[in-house]
CSV table of C-alpha atoms and ligand atoms in Angstrom, one decimal:
chain,number,residue,atom,x,y,z
X,1,MET,CA,160.3,-2.4,-28.5
X,2,SER,CA,159.4,-1.6,-32.0
X,3,ARG,CA,157.3,1.5,-32.6
X,4,GLY,CA,156.9,0.8,-36.2
X,5,TYR,CA,153.7,1.6,-38.2
X,6,PHE,CA,152.2,-0.3,-41.1
X,7,GLN,CA,149.7,0.7,-43.7
X,8,HIS,CA,146.4,-1.1,-44.3
X,9,GLY,CA,143.8,0.0,-46.7
X,10,GLY,CA,145.6,3.4,-46.9
X,11,VAL,CA,145.4,3.9,-43.2
X,12,THR,CA,148.2,3.9,-40.7
X,13,PHE,CA,148.3,1.4,-37.8
X,14,PRO,CA,150.9,0.7,-35.1
X,15,GLY,CA,152.6,-2.7,-35.3
X,16,LEU,CA,152.2,-3.3,-31.6
X,17,LEU,CA,148.6,-4.6,-30.8
X,18,TYR,CA,147.5,-4.4,-34.5
X,19,SER,CA,148.3,-6.6,-37.5
X,20,PRO,CA,147.2,-6.8,-41.2
X,21,ARG,CA,145.8,-10.3,-40.6
X,22,GLY,CA,143.9,-9.0,-37.5
X,23,LEU,CA,142.4,-6.1,-39.6
X,24,GLU,CA,141.4,-8.5,-42.3
X,25,ALA,CA,139.7,-10.7,-39.7
X,26,ALA,CA,137.9,-7.7,-38.3
X,27,ARG,CA,136.6,-6.9,-41.8
X,28,ASP,CA,135.3,-10.5,-42.0
X,29,PHE,CA,133.9,-10.4,-38.4
X,30,PRO,CA,130.4,-12.0,-38.4
X,31,VAL,CA,128.2,-9.2,-37.0
X,32,GLU,CA,125.0,-10.3,-35.1
X,33,ASP,CA,121.8,-8.2,-35.2
X,34,ASP,CA,122.0,-7.6,-31.5
X,35,ASP,CA,125.5,-6.2,-31.5
X,36,VAL,CA,126.0,-2.6,-30.4
X,37,PHE,CA,129.1,-0.9,-31.7
X,38,ASN,CA,130.7,2.1,-30.0
X,39,VAL,CA,132.6,3.8,-32.8
X,40,THR,CA,134.8,6.9,-32.7
X,41,TYR,CA,137.8,8.6,-34.1
X,42,GLN,CA,140.3,8.0,-31.3
X,43,LYS,CA,140.2,10.5,-28.4
X,44,SER,CA,136.6,11.5,-29.0
X,45,GLY,CA,135.1,10.0,-25.9
X,46,THR,CA,135.3,6.2,-26.6
X,47,VAL,CA,135.8,5.0,-23.1
X,48,TRP,CA,133.2,7.5,-21.8
X,49,MET,CA,130.6,6.2,-24.2
X,50,LEU,CA,131.7,2.6,-23.4
X,51,GLU,CA,131.0,3.3,-19.7
X,52,ILE,CA,127.6,4.9,-20.5
X,53,LEU,CA,126.6,1.9,-22.7
X,54,SER,CA,127.8,-0.6,-20.1
X,55,LEU,CA,125.8,1.2,-17.4
X,56,ILE,CA,122.7,1.4,-19.6
X,57,ARG,CA,123.0,-2.3,-20.2
X,58,SER,CA,123.2,-2.9,-16.4
X,59,ASP,CA,120.2,-0.6,-15.7
X,60,GLY,CA,122.6,1.8,-13.9
X,61,ASP,CA,124.0,-0.9,-11.6
X,62,PRO,CA,127.8,-0.2,-11.5
X,63,HIS,CA,128.8,-3.8,-10.6
X,64,TRP,CA,129.8,-4.8,-14.1
X,65,CYS,CA,131.8,-1.6,-14.7
X,66,ARG,CA,133.6,-2.0,-11.4
X,67,SER,CA,134.5,-5.7,-11.8
X,68,VAL,CA,135.4,-6.1,-15.5
X,69,PRO,CA,138.0,-3.9,-17.4
X,70,ASN,CA,136.4,-1.8,-20.1
X,71,TRP,CA,138.5,-3.5,-22.8
X,72,ASP,CA,136.7,-6.7,-21.9
X,73,ARG,CA,133.2,-5.2,-21.6
X,74,GLY,CA,133.5,-3.5,-25.0
X,75,PRO,CA,136.6,-4.9,-26.7
X,76,TRP,CA,138.3,-3.0,-29.5
X,77,LEU,CA,137.6,-5.0,-32.6
X,78,GLU,CA,140.7,-4.0,-34.5
X,79,THR,CA,143.2,-5.2,-32.0
X,80,VAL,CA,144.3,-8.8,-32.1
X,81,LEU,CA,143.2,-9.5,-28.5
X,82,GLY,CA,140.0,-7.4,-28.8
X,83,LEU,CA,138.8,-9.4,-31.8
X,84,ARG,CA,139.3,-12.6,-29.9
X,85,ARG,CA,137.4,-11.2,-27.0
X,86,ALA,CA,134.6,-9.9,-29.1
X,87,ARG,CA,134.2,-13.3,-30.7
X,88,GLY,CA,134.0,-14.9,-27.3
X,89,ASN,CA,131.8,-12.5,-25.4
X,90,PRO,CA,128.2,-13.5,-24.7
X,91,ARG,CA,125.5,-11.8,-26.7
X,92,PRO,CA,124.2,-9.2,-26.8
X,93,ARG,CA,127.8,-7.8,-27.3
X,94,LEU,CA,129.2,-4.3,-26.9
X,95,ILE,CA,132.1,-3.7,-29.2
X,96,SER,CA,134.3,-0.7,-29.6
X,97,SER,CA,136.1,0.4,-32.7
X,98,HIS,CA,138.2,3.3,-34.2
X,99,LEU,CA,138.1,1.8,-37.7
X,100,PRO,CA,137.2,4.0,-40.6
X,101,VAL,CA,134.0,3.0,-42.2
X,102,GLN,CA,135.7,1.4,-45.2
X,103,LEU,CA,137.5,-1.1,-43.0
X,104,PHE,CA,134.5,-1.9,-40.7
X,105,PRO,CA,133.1,-5.4,-40.8
X,106,LYS,CA,131.3,-6.0,-44.1
X,107,SER,CA,128.5,-7.9,-42.5
X,108,PHE,CA,127.5,-4.9,-40.5
X,109,PHE,CA,126.1,-3.2,-43.6
X,110,THR,CA,123.4,-5.9,-44.1
X,111,SER,CA,122.7,-6.4,-40.4
X,112,LYS,CA,120.4,-4.7,-37.9
X,113,ALA,CA,123.3,-4.2,-35.5
X,114,LYS,CA,123.6,-0.6,-34.1
X,115,VAL,CA,126.4,1.9,-34.3
X,116,ILE,CA,126.8,4.8,-31.9
X,117,TYR,CA,129.3,7.2,-33.4
X,118,THR,CA,130.7,9.8,-31.1
X,119,VAL,CA,132.3,12.9,-32.6
X,120,ARG,CA,134.4,15.6,-30.8
X,121,ASN,CA,135.8,19.0,-31.7
X,122,PRO,CA,138.9,18.0,-33.6
X,123,LYS,CA,141.0,20.7,-32.0
X,124,ASP,CA,140.3,18.9,-28.6
X,125,VAL,CA,141.0,15.6,-30.3
X,126,LEU,CA,144.3,16.9,-31.5
X,127,VAL,CA,145.4,18.0,-28.0
X,128,SER,CA,144.1,14.9,-26.4
X,129,LEU,CA,145.9,12.7,-29.0
X,130,TYR,CA,149.1,14.7,-28.6
X,131,HIS,CA,149.2,13.9,-24.9
X,132,PHE,CA,148.0,10.3,-25.4
X,133,SER,CA,150.8,9.7,-27.9
X,134,GLN,CA,153.3,10.4,-25.1
X,135,ILE,CA,151.9,7.7,-22.9
X,136,PHE,CA,150.6,5.1,-25.3
X,137,ARG,CA,153.7,3.0,-26.1
X,138,PRO,CA,152.5,1.7,-29.5
X,139,TYR,CA,152.5,5.3,-30.8
X,140,LYS,CA,155.5,7.2,-32.0
X,141,ASP,CA,156.7,10.2,-30.0
X,142,PRO,CA,154.6,13.1,-31.3
X,143,GLY,CA,157.5,15.6,-31.3
X,144,SER,CA,156.4,19.2,-30.8
X,145,LEU,CA,152.7,20.2,-30.9
X,146,GLU,CA,153.6,22.4,-33.9
X,147,GLN,CA,154.9,19.3,-35.8
X,148,PHE,CA,152.1,17.1,-34.6
X,149,LEU,CA,149.5,19.6,-35.7
X,150,GLU,CA,150.7,19.3,-39.3
X,151,LYS,CA,150.7,15.5,-39.1
X,152,PHE,CA,147.1,15.5,-37.7
X,153,LEU,CA,145.9,17.8,-40.4
X,154,GLU,CA,147.5,15.7,-43.1
X,155,GLY,CA,146.0,12.5,-41.5
X,156,ASP,CA,149.5,11.2,-41.0
X,157,VAL,CA,148.6,9.6,-37.7
X,158,PRO,CA,147.3,6.2,-36.6
X,159,PHE,CA,143.8,5.6,-37.8
X,160,GLY,CA,144.3,8.2,-40.5
X,161,SER,CA,142.6,11.5,-41.0
X,162,TRP,CA,139.9,12.8,-38.6
X,163,PHE,CA,138.2,14.5,-41.6
X,164,ASP,CA,138.0,11.2,-43.6
X,165,HIS,CA,136.8,9.3,-40.6
X,166,VAL,CA,134.0,11.7,-39.9
X,167,ARG,CA,133.0,12.1,-43.5
X,168,GLY,CA,132.9,8.4,-44.0
X,169,TRP,CA,130.9,7.5,-41.0
X,170,LEU,CA,128.4,10.4,-41.4
X,171,GLU,CA,127.4,9.0,-44.8
X,172,LEU,CA,125.4,6.5,-42.7
X,173,ARG,CA,123.2,9.3,-41.3
X,174,GLY,CA,119.6,8.6,-41.8
X,175,ARG,CA,119.9,4.8,-41.3
X,176,GLU,CA,117.8,3.7,-38.4
X,177,ASN,CA,120.7,1.7,-36.9
X,178,PHE,CA,123.1,4.6,-36.9
X,179,PHE,CA,123.2,7.2,-34.0
X,180,CYS,CA,125.6,10.1,-34.0
X,181,ILE,CA,126.2,12.2,-30.8
X,182,SER,CA,129.0,14.6,-29.9
X,183,TYR,CA,131.3,14.6,-26.8
X,184,GLU,CA,130.1,18.2,-26.3
X,185,GLU,CA,126.5,17.1,-26.1
X,186,LEU,CA,127.5,14.5,-23.5
X,187,GLN,CA,129.2,17.3,-21.6
X,188,GLN,CA,126.3,19.7,-21.8
X,189,ASP,CA,123.5,17.4,-21.0
X,190,LEU,CA,124.6,13.9,-20.0
X,191,ARG,CA,121.2,12.8,-18.6
X,192,GLY,CA,119.4,14.0,-21.8
X,193,SER,CA,122.0,12.2,-23.9
X,194,VAL,CA,121.6,9.0,-21.9
X,195,GLU,CA,117.8,9.3,-22.5
X,196,ARG,CA,118.3,9.7,-26.2
X,197,LEU,CA,120.7,6.7,-26.3
X,198,CYS,CA,118.2,4.6,-24.4
X,199,ALA,CA,115.5,5.5,-26.9
X,200,PHE,CA,117.9,4.5,-29.8
X,201,LEU,CA,118.7,1.2,-28.0
X,202,GLY,CA,115.1,0.4,-27.1
X,203,ARG,CA,115.9,0.5,-23.4
X,204,ASP,CA,113.4,1.9,-20.9
X,205,LEU,CA,115.3,2.9,-17.7
X,206,SER,CA,113.7,4.2,-14.6
X,207,ALA,CA,114.5,7.7,-13.3
X,208,GLY,CA,116.7,6.1,-10.6
X,209,ALA,CA,118.6,4.0,-13.1
X,210,LEU,CA,119.2,7.1,-15.3
X,211,ASP,CA,120.6,8.9,-12.3
X,212,ALA,CA,122.9,6.0,-11.6
X,213,VAL,CA,124.2,5.9,-15.2
X,214,VAL,CA,124.9,9.7,-15.0
X,215,ALA,CA,126.6,9.4,-11.6
X,216,ASN,CA,128.8,6.4,-12.5
X,217,ALA,CA,129.8,7.7,-15.9
X,218,SER,CA,131.1,11.0,-14.5
X,219,PHE,CA,134.8,11.9,-15.1
X,220,ALA,CA,135.4,11.7,-11.3
X,221,ALA,CA,133.7,8.3,-10.9
X,222,MET,CA,135.6,6.9,-14.0
X,223,SER,CA,138.9,8.3,-12.8
X,224,ARG,CA,138.4,6.4,-9.5
X,225,ASN,CA,137.4,3.1,-11.2
X,226,ARG,CA,140.3,0.9,-11.8
X,227,MET,CA,138.3,-1.0,-14.5
X,228,SER,CA,137.9,2.2,-16.4
X,229,ASN,CA,141.0,4.3,-15.8
X,230,PHE,CA,143.4,1.9,-17.4
X,231,SER,CA,145.5,1.5,-14.3
X,232,LEU,CA,145.4,-2.2,-14.9
X,233,SER,CA,147.0,-1.8,-18.3
X,234,PRO,CA,150.6,-3.2,-18.6
X,235,LEU,CA,153.4,-0.6,-18.6
X,236,PHE,CA,154.6,-1.7,-22.0
X,237,ILE,CA,151.3,-0.6,-23.5
X,238,LEU,CA,150.4,2.5,-21.4
X,239,ASP,CA,152.9,4.5,-19.3
X,240,LEU,CA,150.6,6.2,-16.8
X,241,ARG,CA,153.7,7.5,-15.0
X,242,ARG,CA,153.8,10.1,-17.8
X,243,GLY,CA,150.2,11.2,-17.4
X,244,PRO,CA,146.7,9.8,-16.9
X,245,PHE,CA,144.5,8.4,-19.6
X,246,LEU,CA,141.5,10.3,-18.2
X,247,ARG,CA,143.4,13.6,-18.5
X,248,LYS,CA,141.2,16.6,-18.2
X,249,GLY,CA,137.8,15.6,-19.6
X,250,ILE,CA,136.7,19.1,-20.7
X,251,SER,CA,135.7,20.8,-23.9
X,252,GLY,CA,137.9,23.6,-25.3
X,253,ASP,CA,141.2,22.6,-23.7
X,254,TRP,CA,142.7,23.4,-27.2
X,255,LYS,CA,142.6,27.0,-26.2
X,256,ASN,CA,145.2,26.3,-23.6
X,257,HIS,CA,147.5,24.7,-26.1
X,258,LEU,CA,147.1,26.2,-29.7
X,259,THR,CA,148.5,29.6,-30.5
X,260,VAL,CA,146.2,32.0,-32.4
X,261,GLU,CA,148.2,31.2,-35.6
X,262,GLN,CA,147.9,27.5,-35.1
X,263,SER,CA,144.2,27.7,-34.5
X,264,ALA,CA,143.8,29.9,-37.7
X,265,ARG,CA,145.8,27.3,-39.7
X,266,PHE,CA,143.6,24.5,-38.3
X,267,ASP,CA,140.4,26.5,-39.3
X,268,ARG,CA,141.6,27.0,-42.9
X,269,VAL,CA,142.1,23.3,-43.4
X,270,TYR,CA,138.9,22.5,-41.5
X,271,ARG,CA,136.8,24.8,-43.7
X,272,GLU,CA,138.2,23.1,-46.9
X,273,ARG,CA,137.8,19.6,-45.6
X,274,VAL,CA,134.4,19.9,-43.9
X,275,ALA,CA,132.8,21.9,-46.7
X,276,GLY,CA,130.3,19.8,-48.6
X,277,LEU,CA,129.7,17.5,-45.7
X,278,GLY,CA,126.2,19.0,-45.3
X,279,VAL,CA,126.5,19.0,-41.5
X,280,THR,CA,127.2,21.8,-39.0
X,281,PHE,CA,129.0,21.2,-35.8
X,282,PRO,CA,128.9,23.5,-32.7
X,283,TRP,CA,132.7,24.0,-33.0
X,284,ASP,CA,132.5,25.2,-36.7
X,285,PRO,CA,134.7,28.3,-37.1
X,286,PRO,CA,132.7,31.4,-38.2
A,1,LIG,P1,141.2,14.6,-22.7
A,1,LIG,O1,142.5,14.0,-23.1
A,1,LIG,O2,140.9,15.8,-23.4
A,1,LIG,O3,141.0,14.7,-21.2
A,1,LIG,P2,139.0,8.2,-25.9
A,1,LIG,O4,138.3,7.4,-24.9
A,1,LIG,O5,138.3,8.2,-27.2
A,1,LIG,O6,140.4,7.8,-26.0
A,1,LIG,O7,138.9,9.7,-25.4
A,1,LIG,C1,139.7,10.1,-24.3
A,1,LIG,C2,139.2,11.5,-23.9
A,1,LIG,O8,137.9,11.4,-23.3
A,1,LIG,C3,140.1,12.1,-22.8
A,1,LIG,O9,140.1,13.5,-23.1
A,1,LIG,C4,139.4,11.7,-21.6
A,1,LIG,O10,139.7,12.5,-20.5
A,1,LIG,C5,137.9,12.0,-22.0
A,1,LIG,N1,137.0,11.3,-21.1
A,1,LIG,C6,136.9,10.0,-20.7
A,1,LIG,N2,135.9,9.8,-19.9
A,1,LIG,C7,135.3,11.0,-19.7
A,1,LIG,C8,134.2,11.5,-18.8
A,1,LIG,N3,133.5,10.7,-18.0
A,1,LIG,N4,133.9,12.8,-18.9
A,1,LIG,C9,134.5,13.6,-19.7
A,1,LIG,N5,135.6,13.3,-20.5
A,1,LIG,C10,136.0,12.0,-20.5
C-alpha cells in the first residue's frame, strides 16, 4: 500500500483517497445556494460539527445520524468518493471540507451557500493529528512528536499549514454567509453554540429539539454511534486497533504531551505567524 503524497496548488495531499483530478473537479464543483459547508483544518472538530449540523437539520431527531454514516451525510468534497457523493446527495446538501480557501470550489464565492468554519487551538490540533496519523493509513508514520512538531510548524503535513489555512479562511470574516466558531466554544457552551448556529442557518428549533441536538452530539453519544465513530471504516483506511478516532475530546490535552520547551517553540512560531491576522483567540500565548 503506497503512502505517497503529492502536491497540488502548493499543498500536500495523500495519494490514497485523493487525486489531482479529484481536486480539480472539487474546484469546479457547482455550488448551490442552499449548500451548507462544514469547513475545518483537520482535527479541529469536523465530525463533531457534522453531527451538530446533521441534528439541526433533523430537528434533533437522531434517526439520520444513527442510520447513515457521517461521510455520506456530509461527504468530504476533496476525496474522490466524497465528491461523487456530494454531487448525488439530495438538496439541501451538507458538505465537509478541509480544503484551504484557495482550493475551494470557485462557484462558492459568487453563491449564497453557507460556510461554517471551525477553528481549534493548534497545539491540540497538533496532538490530535499526531495520534490520527498513526491510525489513518493514507498518512505517513509521524515519527516522534518532536519531529512531527517541526513538520506541523513548517506546514509539511497533509492539507498544509494550519497558519495558512486559518489566515486564508478568516479573510472571509464579515461576509454574511460565513460563520466562524471554535472547538473551545463548543466545549464551553454547546447549547449556546447550537443556538448561534441555528440563527446563522435560519433554523428555529424548539427547546426540546435543542436539548436533543446537545445530547446526541456529546462525545459519549458519538463514541457509541457506529455511524459517527468510524467503526464502519475499512481497515485499509483507518486502523482502529491502534486507537479510536474519537480519542479524548477535550481542550488542552497538549499539556499532557508537549514539553515546556516544545510549547515555547510553538509559541514563538505562533506569534510570528498569527501576528497581523487582526484576530485574538482564547489560546493566544501571553
Ligand atoms: P482528539 O483527538 O483531541 O480527541 P476532526 O473531526 O476534525 O478530525 O477532529 C477530531 C477531534 O475532535 C478529536 O480530538 C475528537 O475526539 C474530537 N471530537 C469529535 N467529536 C467530539 C465531541 N462530540 N466532543 C468533543 N470532541 C469531539
